[in-house]
XYZ file of C-alpha atoms in Angstrom:
477
model
C -30.994 -9.984 16.734
C -28.176 -10.563 14.194
C -25.107 -8.373 14.169
C -25.356 -5.594 11.587
C -22.691 -5.001 8.976
C -23.796 -1.467 8.101
C -20.881 0.788 8.962
C -23.179 3.771 9.449
C -24.828 1.899 12.316
C -21.434 1.920 13.983
C -20.900 5.674 13.993
C -20.791 7.879 17.083
C -22.264 6.420 20.226
C -23.674 3.455 18.295
C -20.121 2.417 17.567
C -19.790 1.701 21.276
C -22.280 -1.134 21.292
C -21.865 -4.676 20.073
C -25.422 -5.169 18.842
C -25.113 -8.920 19.069
C -23.734 -9.162 22.605
C -24.923 -5.909 24.100
C -21.414 -5.099 25.340
C -20.695 -1.436 25.863
C -17.488 0.444 25.116
C -17.202 3.990 26.363
C -16.382 6.032 23.207
C -13.854 8.160 25.099
C -12.130 5.023 26.413
C -12.070 3.500 22.946
C -10.540 6.672 21.554
C -7.734 6.428 24.116
C -7.212 2.770 23.224
C -6.919 3.640 19.535
C -4.392 6.336 20.370
C -2.335 3.805 22.336
C -2.489 1.283 19.480
C -1.498 3.908 16.944
C 1.365 5.135 19.075
C 2.770 1.655 19.697
C 2.162 -0.154 16.403
C 1.827 2.369 13.576
C 5.444 3.632 13.866
C 6.740 0.041 13.590
C 4.516 -0.693 10.602
C 5.433 2.576 8.908
C 9.127 2.120 9.595
C 9.057 -1.359 8.067
C 7.290 -0.225 4.908
C 9.568 2.814 4.699
C 12.603 0.514 4.733
C 10.976 -1.757 2.142
C 10.198 1.028 -0.304
C 13.528 2.710 0.304
C 15.392 -0.470 -0.653
C 13.132 -0.963 -3.658
C 13.241 2.535 -5.113
C 16.883 3.457 -4.425
C 17.723 2.003 -7.827
C 16.382 5.300 -9.183
C 18.805 7.253 -7.012
C 21.847 5.183 -7.984
C 20.914 5.399 -11.660
C 21.651 9.115 -11.831
C 24.797 8.530 -9.719
C 26.501 6.400 -12.366
C 25.701 2.825 -11.350
C 24.715 1.600 -14.868
C 27.987 2.834 -16.331
C 30.057 1.249 -13.538
C 28.621 -2.233 -14.059
C 28.363 -1.950 -17.833
C 24.566 -1.917 -18.023
C 22.895 -0.469 -21.105
C 19.665 1.529 -20.810
C 17.685 -1.549 -21.854
C 19.473 -3.803 -19.343
C 18.887 -1.313 -16.535
C 15.185 -1.161 -17.402
C 15.097 -4.950 -17.335
C 16.639 -4.906 -13.841
C 13.904 -2.554 -12.654
C 11.211 -4.809 -14.130
C 12.684 -8.092 -12.897
C 12.024 -7.281 -9.259
C 8.297 -7.199 -9.922
C 8.346 -10.633 -11.544
C 9.075 -12.410 -8.248
C 7.224 -9.682 -6.348
C 3.862 -10.469 -7.937
C 4.383 -14.231 -7.794
C 4.994 -14.143 -4.040
C 2.301 -11.713 -2.863
C -0.698 -14.022 -2.560
C 1.236 -16.981 -1.030
C 2.778 -14.755 1.641
C -0.625 -13.191 2.422
C -2.175 -16.615 2.960
C 0.815 -17.937 4.965
C 0.960 -14.954 7.336
C -1.387 -16.607 9.826
C 0.567 -19.880 9.810
C 4.021 -18.362 10.299
C 2.738 -15.476 12.509
C 3.145 -11.770 11.657
C 6.323 -11.183 13.666
C 8.345 -13.981 12.083
C 6.922 -13.573 8.587
C 7.464 -9.814 8.391
C 10.692 -9.815 10.386
C 12.191 -12.713 8.400
C 11.398 -11.108 5.068
C 12.916 -7.840 6.294
C 16.185 -9.579 7.214
C 16.590 -11.215 3.799
C 15.808 -8.143 1.715
C 18.071 -6.013 3.936
C 21.018 -8.318 3.345
C 20.200 -8.362 -0.369
C 20.312 -4.564 -0.435
C 23.710 -4.549 1.266
C 25.056 -7.127 -1.206
C 23.742 -4.960 -4.068
C 26.455 -2.486 -3.142
C 29.046 -5.029 -4.259
C 27.619 -6.081 -7.633
C 30.027 -5.774 -10.544
C 27.906 -7.062 -13.413
C 24.429 -6.905 -14.873
C 23.857 -10.537 -13.882
C 24.577 -9.727 -10.235
C 22.105 -6.844 -10.350
C 19.463 -9.120 -11.911
C 19.914 -11.732 -9.167
C 19.693 -9.159 -6.389
C 16.499 -7.657 -7.810
C 14.832 -11.080 -8.104
C 15.560 -11.904 -4.442
C 14.441 -8.440 -3.376
C 11.108 -8.893 -5.135
C 10.479 -12.332 -3.628
C 10.879 -10.918 -0.118
C 9.211 -7.541 -0.486
C 6.198 -9.077 -2.230
C 4.908 -10.385 1.084
C 5.201 -7.181 3.059
C 2.323 -4.962 1.962
C -0.347 -7.698 1.970
C 1.016 -8.866 5.311
C 0.952 -5.437 6.915
C -2.492 -4.759 5.514
C -3.860 -7.997 6.975
C -2.198 -7.173 10.271
C -4.109 -3.886 10.352
C -7.400 -5.772 9.931
C -6.530 -7.642 13.149
C -6.604 -4.308 14.988
C -8.943 -1.820 13.335
C -12.583 -1.682 12.249
C -13.782 -0.952 8.717
C -14.353 2.737 9.361
C -10.868 3.038 10.879
C -8.916 1.408 8.060
C -8.377 4.001 5.327
C -6.354 6.305 7.555
C -4.104 3.440 8.679
C -3.593 2.174 5.135
C -2.790 5.791 4.294
C 0.087 5.625 6.756
C 1.610 2.836 4.655
C 1.343 4.749 1.411
C 2.651 7.899 3.043
C 5.765 5.823 3.670
C 6.236 5.504 -0.085
C 6.342 9.303 -0.225
C 8.619 9.481 2.813
C 10.882 6.853 1.244
C 11.164 9.035 -1.831
C 11.862 12.177 0.183
C 14.127 10.474 2.709
C 15.784 8.450 -0.048
C 16.561 11.562 -2.052
C 17.959 13.350 0.998
C 19.901 10.290 2.142
C 21.265 9.619 -1.332
C 22.351 13.250 -1.641
C 24.309 12.932 1.603
C 25.727 9.452 1.003
C 26.884 10.303 -2.500
C 29.311 12.736 -0.872
C 31.137 9.561 0.254
C 32.142 8.857 -3.328
C 35.650 7.385 -3.218
C 35.610 6.440 0.480
C 37.331 3.043 0.905
C 37.837 3.093 -2.841
C 34.118 2.610 -3.555
C 31.716 4.675 -5.646
C 29.066 6.713 -3.852
C 26.205 4.641 -5.241
C 27.637 1.514 -3.581
C 27.529 3.276 -0.223
C 23.860 4.146 -0.873
C 23.017 0.446 -1.051
C 25.223 -0.542 1.887
C 24.071 2.128 4.334
C 20.382 1.835 3.445
C 20.632 -1.944 3.772
C 22.170 -1.630 7.243
C 19.316 0.704 8.201
C 16.831 -1.982 7.127
C 18.609 -4.619 9.237
C 18.001 -2.351 12.223
C 14.319 -2.163 11.274
C 14.142 -5.978 11.218
C 15.433 -6.045 14.797
C 12.695 -3.588 15.802
C 10.063 -5.871 14.231
C 11.313 -8.969 16.052
C 11.439 -7.165 19.393
C 8.363 -4.927 19.366
C 5.732 -6.269 16.912
C 3.201 -8.427 18.836
C 1.857 -11.520 17.102
C -1.497 -11.066 18.840
C -2.455 -7.365 19.036
C -5.384 -8.235 21.331
C -2.911 -9.246 24.033
C -0.043 -6.921 23.203
C 2.597 -6.256 25.851
C 1.764 -2.547 26.073
C -1.937 -3.093 26.892
C -3.262 -3.253 30.436
C -6.056 -5.604 31.519
C -8.776 -3.067 30.744
C -7.298 -2.432 27.291
C -7.246 -6.165 26.577
C -10.887 -6.482 27.613
C -11.825 -3.674 25.209
C -9.771 -5.322 22.453
C -11.730 -8.545 22.928
C -15.021 -6.659 22.623
C -13.753 -4.875 19.509
C -12.704 -8.237 18.081
C -16.251 -9.528 18.530
C -17.611 -6.361 16.927
C -15.335 -7.027 13.938
C -16.249 -10.724 13.801
C -18.510 -10.332 10.783
C -15.810 -8.364 8.990
C -12.983 -10.732 9.946
C -14.929 -13.985 9.795
C -13.601 -17.436 10.564
C -9.871 -17.927 11.014
C -10.080 -21.413 9.466
C -8.570 -21.672 5.997
C -11.073 -22.393 3.225
C -10.410 -23.020 -0.469
C -14.031 -22.053 -1.118
C -13.315 -18.527 0.164
C -10.220 -18.333 -2.053
C -12.308 -19.285 -5.092
C -15.015 -16.753 -4.244
C -12.431 -13.983 -4.020
C -10.754 -14.873 -7.307
C -14.067 -14.836 -9.187
C -15.499 -11.719 -7.541
C -16.065 -8.901 -10.095
C -15.232 -6.176 -7.565
C -11.903 -7.861 -6.798
C -11.046 -8.156 -10.487
C -12.022 -4.531 -11.139
C -10.007 -3.452 -8.118
C -6.959 -5.297 -9.446
C -7.259 -3.605 -12.839
C -7.612 -0.189 -11.195
C -4.564 -0.948 -9.075
C -2.592 -1.877 -12.195
C -3.351 1.512 -13.747
C -2.558 3.396 -10.550
C 0.642 1.444 -9.947
C 1.913 2.424 -13.391
C 2.153 5.896 -11.867
C 3.419 4.775 -8.475
C 6.334 2.691 -9.721
C 7.234 4.848 -12.678
C 7.130 8.048 -10.640
C 8.827 6.764 -7.475
C 11.618 5.008 -9.370
C 12.339 7.525 -12.088
C 11.464 10.898 -10.531
C 15.178 11.777 -10.058
C 15.752 10.970 -13.731
C 12.668 12.941 -14.796
C 13.851 15.988 -12.842
C 17.383 15.605 -14.206
C 15.910 15.624 -17.729
C 14.601 19.130 -16.969
C 18.192 20.420 -16.943
C 19.330 19.854 -13.359
C 22.514 18.012 -12.388
C 22.591 14.661 -10.558
C 22.823 16.062 -7.027
C 20.133 18.673 -7.656
C 17.861 15.951 -9.015
C 18.219 14.105 -5.685
C 17.183 16.901 -3.354
C 14.525 18.409 -5.655
C 12.531 15.187 -5.290
C 12.070 15.844 -1.566
C 9.344 18.568 -1.674
C 7.457 16.638 -4.372
C 7.283 13.488 -2.252
C 6.351 15.396 0.904
C 3.531 17.216 -0.885
C 2.185 13.930 -2.255
C 2.268 12.321 1.181
C 0.477 15.211 2.883
C -2.186 15.262 0.159
C -2.795 11.567 0.722
C -3.138 11.962 4.497
C -5.726 14.703 4.018
C -7.819 12.761 1.503
C -7.594 9.483 3.492
C -8.768 11.279 6.636
C -11.752 12.657 4.726
C -12.437 9.205 3.261
C -12.658 7.613 6.723
C -14.840 10.431 8.030
C -17.325 10.109 5.163
C -16.897 6.450 4.048
C -16.529 7.815 0.503
C -13.981 5.774 -1.478
C -14.251 5.561 -5.285
C -15.143 9.201 -6.042
C -12.093 10.359 -4.070
C -9.805 8.116 -6.139
C -11.242 9.650 -9.299
C -10.922 13.167 -7.861
C -7.232 12.685 -7.008
C -6.581 11.328 -10.494
C -7.699 14.615 -12.036
C -4.632 16.296 -10.524
C -2.424 13.615 -12.044
C -3.976 14.046 -15.475
C -3.276 17.780 -15.383
C 0.240 17.180 -14.071
C 1.258 14.740 -16.781
C -0.192 17.022 -19.475
C 2.002 19.867 -18.165
C 5.079 17.618 -18.205
C 4.446 16.238 -21.706
C 3.499 19.492 -23.414
C 6.149 22.062 -24.509
C 5.914 24.121 -21.314
C 8.785 25.854 -19.431
C 10.805 23.621 -17.121
C 9.421 25.425 -14.074
C 5.892 24.513 -15.152
C 6.960 20.910 -15.757
C 8.427 20.781 -12.253
C 5.127 22.125 -10.879
C 3.437 19.333 -12.812
C 5.341 16.742 -10.767
C 3.618 18.057 -7.618
C 0.201 17.554 -9.229
C 1.204 14.068 -10.339
C 2.195 13.218 -6.774
C -1.405 13.719 -5.620
C -2.596 10.920 -7.919
C 0.519 8.797 -7.450
C -0.184 8.170 -3.756
C -3.937 8.688 -3.408
C -4.787 6.383 -6.309
C -3.276 3.076 -5.183
C -3.711 3.830 -1.469
C -7.413 4.686 -1.559
C -8.147 1.890 -4.008
C -6.461 -0.526 -1.611
C -8.573 0.598 1.342
C -11.693 0.592 -0.886
C -11.216 -3.136 -1.452
C -10.128 -3.832 2.111
C -13.344 -2.571 3.712
C -15.555 -4.358 1.170
C -14.364 -7.974 1.456
C -15.060 -10.481 4.248
C -14.305 -12.924 5.854
C -10.579 -13.199 6.582
C -9.281 -15.677 4.005
C -11.504 -14.219 1.291
C -9.983 -10.855 2.162
C -6.442 -12.233 2.302
C -6.858 -13.729 -1.161
C -8.504 -10.572 -2.506
C -5.717 -8.351 -1.203
C -3.030 -10.664 -2.526
C -4.739 -10.972 -5.919
C -5.299 -7.229 -6.211
C -1.677 -6.522 -5.389
C -0.473 -9.236 -7.762
C -2.385 -7.729 -10.676
C -1.491 -4.195 -9.651
C 2.193 -4.799 -9.142
C 2.704 -6.249 -12.602
C 2.684 -2.536 -13.415
C 6.199 -2.470 -12.027
C 7.304 -4.674 -14.909
C 5.728 -2.232 -17.349
C 7.117 0.862 -15.604
C 10.664 -0.374 -16.036
C 10.166 -0.651 -19.781
C 8.390 2.617 -20.553
C 10.852 4.885 -18.698
C 14.014 4.272 -20.713
C 15.306 7.424 -22.350
C 15.220 11.108 -21.432
C 12.974 13.125 -21.604
C 10.713 10.096 -20.887
C 7.853 11.150 -23.146
C 6.750 7.528 -23.600
C 6.661 6.853 -19.867
C 4.759 10.024 -19.013
C 2.305 9.573 -21.888
C 1.706 5.951 -20.887
C 1.050 7.074 -17.300
C -1.450 9.642 -18.564
C -3.265 6.965 -20.556
C -3.291 4.686 -17.489
C -5.004 7.442 -15.509
C -7.688 7.767 -18.174
C -8.319 4.022 -18.119
C -8.407 4.047 -14.304
C -11.195 6.644 -14.352
C -13.342 4.355 -16.501
C -12.685 1.321 -14.286
C -13.414 3.310 -11.117
C -16.810 4.286 -12.538
C -17.522 0.640 -13.424
C -16.633 -0.593 -9.934
C -18.662 2.156 -8.260
C -21.729 1.301 -10.369
C -21.277 -2.418 -9.655
C -21.075 -1.903 -5.881
C -24.102 0.383 -5.947
C -25.972 -2.315 -7.876
C -24.955 -4.916 -5.259
C -26.199 -2.686 -2.436
C -29.505 -2.201 -4.250
C -29.898 -5.963 -4.745
C -29.249 -6.557 -1.042
C -31.847 -3.957 -0.132
C -34.461 -5.623 -2.343
C -33.689 -8.993 -0.731
C -33.955 -7.435 2.737
C -37.361 -6.088 1.679
C -38.572 -9.599 0.837
C -37.326 -10.437 -2.665
C -35.990 -13.955 -3.320
C -32.216 -14.335 -2.924
C -30.926 -16.229 -5.992
C -27.286 -15.163 -5.695
C -24.550 -17.818 -5.840
C -22.708 -16.325 -2.842
C -24.717 -15.151 0.169
C -22.152 -15.181 2.981
C -19.445 -12.800 4.216
C -19.541 -9.458 2.430
C -22.378 -10.820 0.275
C -24.647 -10.935 3.333
C -27.636 -8.644 2.969
C -26.682 -6.579 6.033
C -23.142 -5.864 4.810
C -23.262 -2.491 3.085
C -20.481 -1.836 0.579
C -18.618 1.447 0.839
C -18.944 3.436 -2.378
C-alpha cells in the first residue's frame, strides 16, 4: 500500500502510523518530542532571525535620530540606501537556499550571521553616502540566505501540518525586532555624545555586537542533523527516524536535480505565490522600516516615535501567532491571508484619510495584522504544498526573490512626510494581493479536483506527475 500524502489522514491517532512501514508512534510520546524540539531549536532559530531583522530595519530607527543629516544624505539618497540592500538580497536568496545542504545549516547560517553582524558594526562608522551604500549591499547579500535557509531547516524537523506555527515564529521575530529595536534604540540614543559619537552610531555598534553573540550561539548549539541532535536520547532519535520516513514523500530525494528546479520555476502556484509575496512584502518592508517615521509624522518627537512603535509591533506579532495556530489546526491557508488583509485595508484607509492623529495611530495597529500575517501565512501556504526537497528549496527561494524585490520599491515610495504615496501604494498592493490570493486558491482547488478524477480512473495527461503533483498529495487551500 503506497504512503498517503493526504494531511487529513495524518490527524489524531492516524498521525501516529507510518502507513507504508506500519511503524507506530505513541501520540503522547510524539507530543513530548515536539516540545523538546521546540524548546531546544526554536529559540535559536527565532534569535537568529530576530538579529537579522533588527540589523536590517534599524535604518528606520537611525533615520529619525539624525543619521542622514550627519552623513550628508538627501531624502532620495537615503531611500536609495534602503532599496539597495534588497538588490543583493534577492539575488542571493535562491543560491543560498540550494547551497544550504552542501555547506550544512550550521556553517551556512552561522557564517552569514558573522558577516552581517560585522557589517552592522562597521555601519556605525560610515561618514558618507557611499559607505552606507556599500554596507547595505553586503548586508543584503548575507541576509538574503537566512530566511530560505531557516525555512528549509524547519522542513528537516516538522511535518506539513506542523509547519505554519513554526514559520509563524520566524515572522513574529520581525514584530519583536520592531518592538525590541524601538525600545533598544530609545535606550541607546541616550548615549548620544558618548566617546564623541552620535547616538545613532551606537545603535549600529551595539546591535551588531548583539548579532555577533547570536552567531556564536548558532555555531555552538544548532545541530546540522536534527534527527541526531545532541539533546535527543536514543528513544527520541528512533522516533525522529520514523518521523523522517513519514515525511519522506514531503521531503523527497536529497539528490540535487535540475529537473526539479525547472518544475518549480514553471509551476503556476509558485509564480502566484511569489506575486502575492511581493504585494505583502510591500507592507512588511515599508511598515517595518518606516513606522518610526510614520508615527513621527503624526506630530510626535523622535524619541516618542521610537517607543510608540513597540505596542504596534507586539500587537501584530500576537495576531500572527493566533492566526497561524488556527491555520495549523484547520489546514486553512489562503482564506486566512485574505481575512488578515481586510484589517490592513481598513488601517491604511484610516491613515490616509483626514482623520484625527489618534485614529491614524489606531490604524497602524490594524495594518500590523496584515503586515505579519500576509507574508508569513503565504510563505507557509507554499511550503506545505511543494515537494520534494529541491523543488521546495527552489520554490521557496524563487518566492522570496520575487517577494523581496518589494524592498526595493518600499524604499522609493516612503520618501517624504506624511508618506501619503507610500501608504496609498501599500493599500493598492493589498487590493492586488486579494485578487491573486483568490486566483491561487481557485487554481489549487482545480488541481485537487483533477487529482481526484485521476484517482477515480481518468487518464493522467499532466506533464508533471511526481512529488506534490502525485494524485495522493492533497494541496492545502
